[in-house]
GROMACS .gro file of C-alpha atoms in nm:
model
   83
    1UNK     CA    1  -1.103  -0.748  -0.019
    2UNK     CA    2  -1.114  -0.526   0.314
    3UNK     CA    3  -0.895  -0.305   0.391
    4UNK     CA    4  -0.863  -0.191   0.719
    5UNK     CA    5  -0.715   0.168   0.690
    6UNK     CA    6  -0.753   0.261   0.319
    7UNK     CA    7  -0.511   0.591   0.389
    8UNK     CA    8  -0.221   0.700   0.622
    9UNK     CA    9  -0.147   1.039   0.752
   10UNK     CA   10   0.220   1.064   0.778
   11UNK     CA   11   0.176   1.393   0.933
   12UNK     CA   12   0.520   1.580   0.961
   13UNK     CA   13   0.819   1.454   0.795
   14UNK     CA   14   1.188   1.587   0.642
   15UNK     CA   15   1.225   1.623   0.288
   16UNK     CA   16   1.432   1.317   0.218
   17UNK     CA   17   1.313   1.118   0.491
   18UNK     CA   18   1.173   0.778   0.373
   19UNK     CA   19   0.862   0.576   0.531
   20UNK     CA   20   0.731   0.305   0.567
   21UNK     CA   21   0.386   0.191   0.619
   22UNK     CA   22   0.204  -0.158   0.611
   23UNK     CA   23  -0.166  -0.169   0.515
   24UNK     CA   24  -0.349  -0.454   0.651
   25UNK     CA   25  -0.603  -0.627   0.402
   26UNK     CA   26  -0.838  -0.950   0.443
   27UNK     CA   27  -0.993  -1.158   0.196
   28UNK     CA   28  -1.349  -1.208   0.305
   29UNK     CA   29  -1.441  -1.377   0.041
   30UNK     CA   30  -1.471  -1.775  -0.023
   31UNK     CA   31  -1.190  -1.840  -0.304
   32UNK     CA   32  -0.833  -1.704  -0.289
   33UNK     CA   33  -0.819  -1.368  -0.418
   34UNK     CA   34  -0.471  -1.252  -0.573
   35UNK     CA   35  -0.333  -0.915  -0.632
   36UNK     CA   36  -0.182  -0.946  -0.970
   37UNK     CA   37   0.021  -0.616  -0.958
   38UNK     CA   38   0.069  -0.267  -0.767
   39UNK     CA   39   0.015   0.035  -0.969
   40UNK     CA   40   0.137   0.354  -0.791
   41UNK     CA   41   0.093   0.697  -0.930
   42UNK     CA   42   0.448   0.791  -0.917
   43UNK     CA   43   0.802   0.654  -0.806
   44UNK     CA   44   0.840   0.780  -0.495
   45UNK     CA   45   0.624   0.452  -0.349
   46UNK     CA   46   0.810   0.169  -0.361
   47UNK     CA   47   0.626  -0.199  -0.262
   48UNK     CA   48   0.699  -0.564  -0.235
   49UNK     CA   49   0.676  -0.779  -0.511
   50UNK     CA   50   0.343  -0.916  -0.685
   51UNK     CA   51   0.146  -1.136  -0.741
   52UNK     CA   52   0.015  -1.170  -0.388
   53UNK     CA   53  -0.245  -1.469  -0.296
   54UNK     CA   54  -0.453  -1.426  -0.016
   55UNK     CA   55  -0.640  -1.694   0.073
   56UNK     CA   56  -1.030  -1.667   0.212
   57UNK     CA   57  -1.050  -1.536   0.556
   58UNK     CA   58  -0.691  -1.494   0.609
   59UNK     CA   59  -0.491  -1.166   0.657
   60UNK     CA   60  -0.164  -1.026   0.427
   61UNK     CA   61  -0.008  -0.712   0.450
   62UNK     CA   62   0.058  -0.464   0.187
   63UNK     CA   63   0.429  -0.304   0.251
   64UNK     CA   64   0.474   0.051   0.093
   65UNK     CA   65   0.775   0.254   0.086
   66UNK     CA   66   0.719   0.664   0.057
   67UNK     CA   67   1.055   0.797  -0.030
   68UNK     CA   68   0.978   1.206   0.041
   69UNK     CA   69   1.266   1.339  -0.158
   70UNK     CA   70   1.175   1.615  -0.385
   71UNK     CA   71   0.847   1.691  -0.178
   72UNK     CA   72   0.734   1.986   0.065
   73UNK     CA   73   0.362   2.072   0.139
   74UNK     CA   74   0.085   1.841   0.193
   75UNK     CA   75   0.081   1.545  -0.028
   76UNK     CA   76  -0.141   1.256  -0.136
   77UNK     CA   77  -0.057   0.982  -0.266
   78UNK     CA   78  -0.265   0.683  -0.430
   79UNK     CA   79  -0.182   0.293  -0.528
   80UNK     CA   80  -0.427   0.082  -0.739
   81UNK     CA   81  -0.446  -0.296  -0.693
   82UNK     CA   82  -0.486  -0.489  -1.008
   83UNK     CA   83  -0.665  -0.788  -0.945
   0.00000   0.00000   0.00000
C-alpha cells in the first residue's frame, strides 16, 4: 500500500475548529488489499467506516476528521491501519 502524503501539516488553526483531510492511498500490489480497521491514538480523529477493499492498482481515499477542541501548541497526531 502507497501512500502518497503519509502526514499533513494543518499549520494554524482555532481551538475548536474541526478539519478535515483526505489521504490518498494505492494498492500496488496484485490481489485486493483491505484495511480491516482504523486505529487512532485518541478521539479527537474521527474516520469513515472499515473494512475498506482496495483493489490492485486502483486508488481509495482515507477521510479523517481532526476535531481541535481541547488542543493549543503544536500537535501530532498518528492512525494505524490494521490490515
Amino acid at each position: 500500500l502507497y501512500v502518497a502524503a503519509p502526514s499533513y501539516n494543518f499549520g494554524h488553526i482555532k481551538e475548536g475548529e474541526d478539519v478535515n483531510v483526505d489521504f490518498k492511498v494505492l494498492n500496488r500490489g496484485k490481489v485486493p488489499f483491505t484495511v480491516l480497521e482504523i486505529i487512532p491514538d485518541c478521539g479527537c480523529l474521527t474516520f469513515a467506516s472499515t473494512p475498506l477493499e482496495i483493489q490492485p492498482n486502483q486508488n481509495a481515499t482515507i477521510k479523517v476528521l481532526f476535531h481541535s477542541r481541547g488542543f493549543a501548541g503544536k500537535i501530532n497526531k498518528q492512525l494505524e491501519l490494521l490490515t
